[in-house]
Amino acid sequence: DAKTTQPPSMDCAEGRAANLPCNHSTISGNEYVYWYRQIHSQGPQYIIHGLKNNETNEMASLIITEDRKSSTLILPHATLRDTAVYYCIVRVGGTGRRALTFGSGTRLQVQP
Amino acid sequence: DADVTQTPRNRITKTGKRIMLECSQTKGHDRMYWYRQDPGLGLQLIYYSFDVKDINKGEISDGYSVSRQAQAKFSLSLESAIPNQTALYFCATSDAGTGPYNEQFFGPGTRLTVL
């Protein structure tokens, strides 16, 4: 699986957009980008995933660069409840016989 | 009711004791996983199982063993607990599926302290 690099921490004002970057310069053509988050020692929660097109769901948007070497998770209107550690994971999708590999993630602190 | 449950939620034990952590799921998923999380760090994969007859070692399997008793149950054992196994343990499940969607559903975690 491709290695990912994320900043260790970020701050964001409540109500503003939170933009969390992830570098994955060694990503392969069949590897997807997944984002999970973990709120204060709870089990991680899936947010979104994508291959090469931008994706949006009710939680967030995922912007993947054209060369696929980096991506940005966007929380459009951050709230205090979005304070969490956000993990960017790159791996082959579907029935591949490998589990997710979690790095250290980005600790997002949403400020009131 | 929660889809993925873990018991116990908290456990304090002594060095050398055998301990079992249990995970049950009602999602009907074939795949189950055990992760460990040390303070301030990401999750590390201990073992995973893609069906009842399949067991695979993860990144940090030494000192641990698992049992997949049924599709819905996956247990993690520490045969002889040591203090550096003090951590937060998570169980997760996922559907095999045929597409790229690979969402894992996590349990609430078990906080284990080995004295």
PDB file of C-alpha atoms in Angstrom:
ATOM      1  CA  ASP A   1       0.000   0.000   0.000  1.00  0.00           C
ATOM      2  CA  ALA A   2       1.152   3.539  -0.760  1.00  0.00           C
ATOM      3  CA  LYS A   3       2.577   5.533   2.141  1.00  0.00           C
ATOM      4  CA  THR A   4       0.652   8.641   3.177  1.00  0.00           C
ATOM      5  CA  THR A   5       1.882  11.847   4.806  1.00  0.00           C
ATOM      6  CA  GLN A   6      -0.404  14.092   6.848  1.00  0.00           C
ATOM      7  CA  PRO A   7       0.284  17.094   9.074  1.00  0.00           C
ATOM      8  CA  PRO A   8       0.138  16.053  12.732  1.00  0.00           C
ATOM      9  CA  SER A   9      -2.308  18.760  13.754  1.00  0.00           C
ATOM     10  CA  MET A  10      -4.515  21.566  12.438  1.00  0.00           C
ATOM     11  CA  ASP A  11      -6.882  24.134  13.866  1.00  0.00           C
ATOM     12  CA  CYS A  12     -10.078  25.426  12.315  1.00  0.00           C
ATOM     13  CA  ALA A  13     -12.656  27.993  13.418  1.00  0.00           C
ATOM     14  CA  GLU A  14     -16.173  26.737  13.972  1.00  0.00           C
ATOM     15  CA  GLY A  15     -18.357  27.336  10.917  1.00  0.00           C
ATOM     16  CA  ARG A  16     -15.414  27.619   8.556  1.00  0.00           C
ATOM     17  CA  ALA A  17     -14.251  25.015   6.090  1.00  0.00           C
ATOM     18  CA  ALA A  18     -11.622  22.573   7.311  1.00  0.00           C
ATOM     19  CA  ASN A  19      -9.201  21.453   4.603  1.00  0.00           C
ATOM     20  CA  LEU A  20      -7.111  18.439   5.554  1.00  0.00           C
ATOM     21  CA  PRO A  21      -4.271  17.551   3.154  1.00  0.00           C
ATOM     22  CA  CYS A  22      -2.749  14.165   2.441  1.00  0.00           C
ATOM     23  CA  ASN A  23       0.248  13.328   0.300  1.00  0.00           C
ATOM     24  CA  HIS A  24       0.448   9.907  -1.356  1.00  0.00           C
ATOM     25  CA  SER A  25       3.045  10.358  -4.071  1.00  0.00           C
ATOM     26  CA  THR A  26       3.636   6.603  -4.558  1.00  0.00           C
ATOM     27  CA  ILE A  27      -0.011   5.732  -5.129  1.00  0.00           C
ATOM     28  CA  SER A  28      -0.677   3.053  -7.737  1.00  0.00           C
ATOM     29  CA  GLY A  29      -3.329   3.197 -10.408  1.00  0.00           C
ATOM     30  CA  ASN A  30      -5.601   0.700  -8.674  1.00  0.00           C
ATOM     31  CA  GLU A  31      -5.343   2.200  -5.189  1.00  0.00           C
ATOM     32  CA  TYR A  32      -8.150   4.190  -3.632  1.00  0.00           C
ATOM     33  CA  VAL A  33      -7.919   7.016  -1.122  1.00  0.00           C
ATOM     34  CA  TYR A  34      -9.998   6.442   2.031  1.00  0.00           C
ATOM     35  CA  TRP A  35     -10.636   8.832   4.893  1.00  0.00           C
ATOM     36  CA  TYR A  36     -11.644   7.811   8.399  1.00  0.00           C
ATOM     37  CA  ARG A  37     -11.889   9.822  11.578  1.00  0.00           C
ATOM     38  CA  GLN A  38     -11.648   8.917  15.259  1.00  0.00           C
ATOM     39  CA  ILE A  39     -13.396  11.012  17.863  1.00  0.00           C
ATOM     40  CA  HIS A  40     -11.753  10.824  21.265  1.00  0.00           C
ATOM     41  CA  SER A  41     -10.874   7.112  21.645  1.00  0.00           C
ATOM     42  CA  GLN A  42     -14.047   5.909  19.943  1.00  0.00           C
ATOM     43  CA  GLY A  43     -13.807   3.426  17.093  1.00  0.00           C
ATOM     44  CA  PRO A  44     -12.808   5.047  13.782  1.00  0.00           C
ATOM     45  CA  GLN A  45     -15.618   6.095  11.476  1.00  0.00           C
ATOM     46  CA  TYR A  46     -15.604   5.958   7.686  1.00  0.00           C
ATOM     47  CA  ILE A  47     -15.988   9.336   5.969  1.00  0.00           C
ATOM     48  CA  ILE A  48     -15.430   9.025   2.227  1.00  0.00           C
ATOM     49  CA  HIS A  49     -13.318   7.360  -0.436  1.00  0.00           C
ATOM     50  CA  GLY A  50     -12.325   8.027  -4.049  1.00  0.00           C
ATOM     51  CA  LEU A  51     -10.191   6.809  -6.926  1.00  0.00           C
ATOM     52  CA  LYS A  52      -9.536   9.777  -9.190  1.00  0.00           C
ATOM     53  CA  ASN A  53     -12.688  11.849  -9.393  1.00  0.00           C
ATOM     54  CA  ASN A  54     -13.745  14.287  -6.724  1.00  0.00           C
ATOM     55  CA  GLU A  55     -16.349  12.866  -4.384  1.00  0.00           C
ATOM     56  CA  THR A  56     -18.934  14.408  -2.085  1.00  0.00           C
ATOM     57  CA  ASN A  57     -21.281  12.946   0.487  1.00  0.00           C
ATOM     58  CA  GLU A  58     -23.267  14.239   3.421  1.00  0.00           C
ATOM     59  CA  MET A  59     -20.184  14.419   5.618  1.00  0.00           C
ATOM     60  CA  ALA A  60     -17.408  15.782   3.414  1.00  0.00           C
ATOM     61  CA  SER A  61     -15.856  16.328   0.018  1.00  0.00           C
ATOM     62  CA  LEU A  62     -12.732  14.659  -1.298  1.00  0.00           C
ATOM     63  CA  ILE A  63     -10.582  16.458  -3.844  1.00  0.00           C
ATOM     64  CA  ILE A  64      -7.922  14.331  -5.573  1.00  0.00           C
ATOM     65  CA  THR A  65      -5.302  16.029  -7.727  1.00  0.00           C
ATOM     66  CA  GLU A  66      -5.091  15.085 -11.379  1.00  0.00           C
ATOM     67  CA  ASP A  67      -1.807  13.220 -10.869  1.00  0.00           C
ATOM     68  CA  ARG A  68      -3.377  11.509  -7.808  1.00  0.00           C
ATOM     69  CA  LYS A  69      -0.307  12.226  -5.696  1.00  0.00           C
ATOM     70  CA  SER A  70      -2.236  14.192  -3.110  1.00  0.00           C
ATOM     71  CA  SER A  71      -5.761  14.775  -1.885  1.00  0.00           C
ATOM     72  CA  THR A  72      -7.710  17.093   0.402  1.00  0.00           C
ATOM     73  CA  LEU A  73     -10.610  16.251   2.658  1.00  0.00           C
ATOM     74  CA  ILE A  74     -12.966  19.188   3.062  1.00  0.00           C
ATOM     75  CA  LEU A  75     -15.424  19.591   5.914  1.00  0.00           C
ATOM     76  CA  PRO A  76     -17.449  22.507   4.552  1.00  0.00           C
ATOM     77  CA  HIS A  77     -18.768  23.923   7.830  1.00  0.00           C
ATOM     78  CA  ALA A  78     -16.768  22.528  10.711  1.00  0.00           C
ATOM     79  CA  THR A  79     -18.472  22.138  14.074  1.00  0.00           C
ATOM     80  CA  LEU A  80     -17.046  21.375  17.501  1.00  0.00           C
ATOM     81  CA  ARG A  81     -18.170  17.767  17.021  1.00  0.00           C
ATOM     82  CA  ASP A  82     -15.756  17.475  14.090  1.00  0.00           C
ATOM     83  CA  THR A  83     -12.814  17.691  16.492  1.00  0.00           C
ATOM     84  CA  ALA A  84     -11.092  14.350  15.899  1.00  0.00           C
ATOM     85  CA  VAL A  85      -8.093  12.589  14.412  1.00  0.00           C
ATOM     86  CA  TYR A  86      -8.471  12.190  10.647  1.00  0.00           C
ATOM     87  CA  TYR A  87      -6.742   9.316   8.876  1.00  0.00           C
ATOM     88  CA  CYS A  88      -5.915   9.235   5.167  1.00  0.00           C
ATOM     89  CA  ILE A  89      -5.437   5.663   3.932  1.00  0.00           C
ATOM     90  CA  VAL A  90      -4.441   4.425   0.508  1.00  0.00           C
ATOM     91  CA  ARG A  91      -5.002   0.839  -0.525  1.00  0.00           C
ATOM     92  CA  VAL A  92      -6.385  -1.410  -3.207  1.00  0.00           C
ATOM     93  CA  GLY A  93     -10.147  -1.489  -3.052  1.00  0.00           C
ATOM     94  CA  GLY A  94     -12.599  -4.367  -3.194  1.00  0.00           C
ATOM     95  CA  THR A  95     -11.656  -7.930  -2.453  1.00  0.00           C
ATOM     96  CA  GLY A  96      -7.943  -7.410  -1.928  1.00  0.00           C
ATOM     97  CA  ARG A  97      -6.675  -9.548   0.912  1.00  0.00           C
ATOM     98  CA  ARG A  98      -5.154  -6.709   2.865  1.00  0.00           C
ATOM     99  CA  ALA A  99      -6.624  -4.727   5.711  1.00  0.00           C
ATOM    100  CA  LEU A 100      -6.465  -0.978   6.205  1.00  0.00           C
ATOM    101  CA  THR A 101      -3.206   0.530   7.435  1.00  0.00           C
ATOM    102  CA  PHE A 102      -3.714   3.467   9.785  1.00  0.00           C
ATOM    103  CA  GLY A 103      -0.923   6.007  10.240  1.00  0.00           C
ATOM    104  CA  SER A 104      -0.825   8.720  12.877  1.00  0.00           C
ATOM    105  CA  GLY A 105      -3.370  10.971  11.138  1.00  0.00           C
ATOM    106  CA  THR A 106      -4.104  14.679  11.576  1.00  0.00           C
ATOM    107  CA  ARG A 107      -5.546  15.901  14.845  1.00  0.00           C
ATOM    108  CA  LEU A 108      -8.133  18.553  13.912  1.00  0.00           C
ATOM    109  CA  GLN A 109      -9.145  20.946  16.667  1.00  0.00           C
ATOM    110  CA  VAL A 110     -12.230  23.021  15.866  1.00  0.00           C
ATOM    111  CA  GLN A 111     -12.162  26.217  17.873  1.00  0.00           C
ATOM    112  CA  PRO A 112     -15.354  28.013  19.039  1.00  0.00           C
TER     113      PRO A 112
ATOM    114  CA  ASP B   1     -28.383  -2.141  19.561  1.00  0.00           C
ATOM    115  CA  ALA B   2     -24.820  -1.618  18.354  1.00  0.00           C
ATOM    116  CA  ASP B   3     -23.788  -3.526  15.231  1.00  0.00           C
ATOM    117  CA  VAL B   4     -20.314  -4.352  16.590  1.00  0.00           C
ATOM    118  CA  THR B   5     -19.961  -5.043  20.293  1.00  0.00           C
ATOM    119  CA  GLN B   6     -16.878  -5.710  22.373  1.00  0.00           C
ATOM    120  CA  THR B   7     -16.598  -7.238  25.821  1.00  0.00           C
ATOM    121  CA  PRO B   8     -15.294  -6.286  28.251  1.00  0.00           C
ATOM    122  CA  ARG B   9     -15.109  -2.521  27.716  1.00  0.00           C
ATOM    123  CA  ASN B  10     -12.475  -2.087  30.379  1.00  0.00           C
ATOM    124  CA  ARG B  11     -10.148  -4.635  31.936  1.00  0.00           C
ATOM    125  CA  ILE B  12      -7.302  -4.468  34.390  1.00  0.00           C
ATOM    126  CA  THR B  13      -5.162  -7.566  34.707  1.00  0.00           C
ATOM    127  CA  LYS B  14      -1.784  -8.626  36.009  1.00  0.00           C
ATOM    128  CA  THR B  15       1.365  -9.634  34.187  1.00  0.00           C
ATOM    129  CA  GLY B  16       1.327 -13.281  33.173  1.00  0.00           C
ATOM    130  CA  LYS B  17      -2.445 -13.681  33.186  1.00  0.00           C
ATOM    131  CA  ARG B  18      -4.354 -15.045  30.217  1.00  0.00           C
ATOM    132  CA  ILE B  19      -7.066 -12.758  28.960  1.00  0.00           C
ATOM    133  CA  MET B  20      -9.639 -12.948  26.200  1.00  0.00           C
ATOM    134  CA  LEU B  21     -11.332 -10.048  24.456  1.00  0.00           C
ATOM    135  CA  GLU B  22     -14.505 -10.834  22.580  1.00  0.00           C
ATOM    136  CA  CYS B  23     -16.143  -9.255  19.568  1.00  0.00           C
ATOM    137  CA  SER B  24     -19.591  -9.904  18.158  1.00  0.00           C
ATOM    138  CA  GLN B  25     -21.291  -8.384  15.125  1.00  0.00           C
ATOM    139  CA  THR B  26     -24.815  -8.372  13.759  1.00  0.00           C
ATOM    140  CA  LYS B  27     -23.946  -6.877  10.367  1.00  0.00           C
ATOM    141  CA  GLY B  28     -23.618 -10.234   8.643  1.00  0.00           C
ATOM    142  CA  HIS B  29     -20.115  -9.383   7.459  1.00  0.00           C
ATOM    143  CA  ASP B  30     -17.596 -12.049   6.558  1.00  0.00           C
ATOM    144  CA  ARG B  31     -14.478 -10.073   7.445  1.00  0.00           C
ATOM    145  CA  MET B  32     -13.392  -9.240  10.973  1.00  0.00           C
ATOM    146  CA  TYR B  33     -10.296  -7.486  12.343  1.00  0.00           C
ATOM    147  CA  TRP B  34      -8.495  -6.776  15.605  1.00  0.00           C
ATOM    148  CA  TYR B  35      -6.520  -3.540  15.994  1.00  0.00           C
ATOM    149  CA  ARG B  36      -4.482  -2.118  18.813  1.00  0.00           C
ATOM    150  CA  GLN B  37      -4.001   1.577  19.546  1.00  0.00           C
ATOM    151  CA  ASP B  38      -1.323   2.953  21.847  1.00  0.00           C
ATOM    152  CA  PRO B  39      -1.785   6.466  23.271  1.00  0.00           C
ATOM    153  CA  GLY B  40      -1.308   9.182  20.650  1.00  0.00           C
ATOM    154  CA  LEU B  41      -0.668   6.714  17.859  1.00  0.00           C
ATOM    155  CA  GLY B  42      -2.641   5.268  14.972  1.00  0.00           C
ATOM    156  CA  LEU B  43      -4.172   1.804  14.842  1.00  0.00           C
ATOM    157  CA  GLN B  44      -2.016  -1.261  14.268  1.00  0.00           C
ATOM    158  CA  LEU B  45      -3.480  -4.440  12.838  1.00  0.00           C
ATOM    159  CA  ILE B  46      -3.069  -7.539  15.021  1.00  0.00           C
ATOM    160  CA  TYR B  47      -5.040 -10.250  13.202  1.00  0.00           C
ATOM    161  CA  TYR B  48      -7.769 -10.436  10.611  1.00  0.00           C
ATOM    162  CA  SER B  49     -10.132 -13.053   9.282  1.00  0.00           C
ATOM    163  CA  PHE B  50     -11.855 -13.019   5.892  1.00  0.00           C
ATOM    164  CA  ASP B  51     -14.165 -15.909   6.709  1.00  0.00           C
ATOM    165  CA  VAL B  52     -14.690 -18.533   9.402  1.00  0.00           C
ATOM    166  CA  LYS B  53     -11.841 -20.749   8.199  1.00  0.00           C
ATOM    167  CA  ASP B  54      -9.406 -17.946   7.441  1.00  0.00           C
ATOM    168  CA  ILE B  55      -6.981 -16.355   9.934  1.00  0.00           C
ATOM    169  CA  ASN B  56      -4.190 -13.952   8.968  1.00  0.00           C
ATOM    170  CA  LYS B  57      -1.469 -12.250  10.962  1.00  0.00           C
ATOM    171  CA  GLY B  58      -1.280  -8.491  10.906  1.00  0.00           C
ATOM    172  CA  GLU B  59       1.557  -6.113  11.714  1.00  0.00           C
ATOM    173  CA  ILE B  60       1.911  -6.975  15.405  1.00  0.00           C
ATOM    174  CA  SER B  61       0.635 -10.520  16.014  1.00  0.00           C
ATOM    175  CA  ASP B  62       3.371 -11.663  18.418  1.00  0.00           C
ATOM    176  CA  GLY B  63       1.948 -12.332  21.880  1.00  0.00           C
ATOM    177  CA  TYR B  64      -1.621 -12.602  20.579  1.00  0.00           C
ATOM    178  CA  SER B  65      -3.840 -15.335  19.203  1.00  0.00           C
ATOM    179  CA  VAL B  66      -7.346 -15.298  17.762  1.00  0.00           C
ATOM    180  CA  SER B  67     -10.296 -17.581  17.289  1.00  0.00           C
ATOM    181  CA  ARG B  68     -13.091 -17.165  14.766  1.00  0.00           C
ATOM    182  CA  GLN B  69     -15.823 -19.199  16.400  1.00  0.00           C
ATOM    183  CA  ALA B  70     -18.545 -18.218  13.948  1.00  0.00           C
ATOM    184  CA  GLN B  71     -19.211 -15.632  11.284  1.00  0.00           C
ATOM    185  CA  ALA B  72     -20.371 -13.237  13.962  1.00  0.00           C
ATOM    186  CA  LYS B  73     -17.690 -13.849  16.610  1.00  0.00           C
ATOM    187  CA  PHE B  74     -13.964 -13.138  16.657  1.00  0.00           C
ATOM    188  CA  SER B  75     -11.975 -13.396  19.895  1.00  0.00           C
ATOM    189  CA  LEU B  76      -8.517 -12.070  20.717  1.00  0.00           C
ATOM    190  CA  SER B  77      -6.416 -13.748  23.393  1.00  0.00           C
ATOM    191  CA  LEU B  78      -3.327 -12.662  25.232  1.00  0.00           C
ATOM    192  CA  GLU B  79      -1.809 -15.914  26.473  1.00  0.00           C
ATOM    193  CA  SER B  80       0.482 -14.258  29.006  1.00  0.00           C
ATOM    194  CA  ALA B  81      -0.195 -10.560  29.314  1.00  0.00           C
ATOM    195  CA  ILE B  82       2.693  -8.107  29.691  1.00  0.00           C
ATOM    196  CA  PRO B  83       2.605  -4.396  30.586  1.00  0.00           C
ATOM    197  CA  ASN B  84       3.458  -3.162  27.081  1.00  0.00           C
ATOM    198  CA  GLN B  85       0.215  -4.735  25.855  1.00  0.00           C
ATOM    199  CA  THR B  86      -1.613  -2.017  27.752  1.00  0.00           C
ATOM    200  CA  ALA B  87      -3.596  -0.307  25.003  1.00  0.00           C
ATOM    201  CA  LEU B  88      -7.002   0.343  23.468  1.00  0.00           C
ATOM    202  CA  TYR B  89      -8.198  -2.618  21.391  1.00  0.00           C
ATOM    203  CA  PHE B  90     -10.695  -2.300  18.559  1.00  0.00           C
ATOM    204  CA  CYS B  91     -12.611  -4.914  16.647  1.00  0.00           C
ATOM    205  CA  ALA B  92     -13.885  -4.096  13.158  1.00  0.00           C
ATOM    206  CA  THR B  93     -15.910  -5.778  10.421  1.00  0.00           C
ATOM    207  CA  SER B  94     -16.334  -5.302   6.706  1.00  0.00           C
ATOM    208  CA  ASP B  95     -18.280  -6.832   3.890  1.00  0.00           C
ATOM    209  CA  ALA B  96     -16.346  -8.802   1.290  1.00  0.00           C
ATOM    210  CA  GLY B  97     -18.221  -7.274  -1.609  1.00  0.00           C
ATOM    211  CA  THR B  98     -17.057  -7.099  -5.183  1.00  0.00           C
ATOM    212  CA  GLY B  99     -16.565  -3.373  -5.617  1.00  0.00           C
ATOM    213  CA  PRO B 100     -14.054  -0.867  -4.258  1.00  0.00           C
ATOM    214  CA  TYR B 101     -16.140   0.072  -1.261  1.00  0.00           C
ATOM    215  CA  ASN B 102     -14.212  -1.176   1.734  1.00  0.00           C
ATOM    216  CA  GLU B 103     -15.792   0.510   4.712  1.00  0.00           C
ATOM    217  CA  GLN B 104     -14.853  -1.001   8.033  1.00  0.00           C
ATOM    218  CA  PHE B 105     -17.238  -0.724  10.966  1.00  0.00           C
ATOM    219  CA  PHE B 106     -15.564  -0.446  14.347  1.00  0.00           C
ATOM    220  CA  GLY B 107     -16.643  -1.498  17.798  1.00  0.00           C
ATOM    221  CA  PRO B 108     -16.456   0.830  20.816  1.00  0.00           C
ATOM    222  CA  GLY B 109     -13.092  -0.495  21.962  1.00  0.00           C
ATOM    223  CA  THR B 110     -11.721  -2.325  24.995  1.00  0.00           C
ATOM    224  CA  ARG B 111      -9.332  -0.481  27.272  1.00  0.00           C
ATOM    225  CA  LEU B 112      -6.852  -3.026  28.636  1.00  0.00           C
ATOM    226  CA  THR B 113      -4.390  -2.294  31.421  1.00  0.00           C
ATOM    227  CA  VAL B 114      -1.719  -4.834  32.326  1.00  0.00           C
ATOM    228  CA  LEU B 115      -0.067  -4.180  35.674  1.00  0.00           C
TER     229      LEU B 115
END
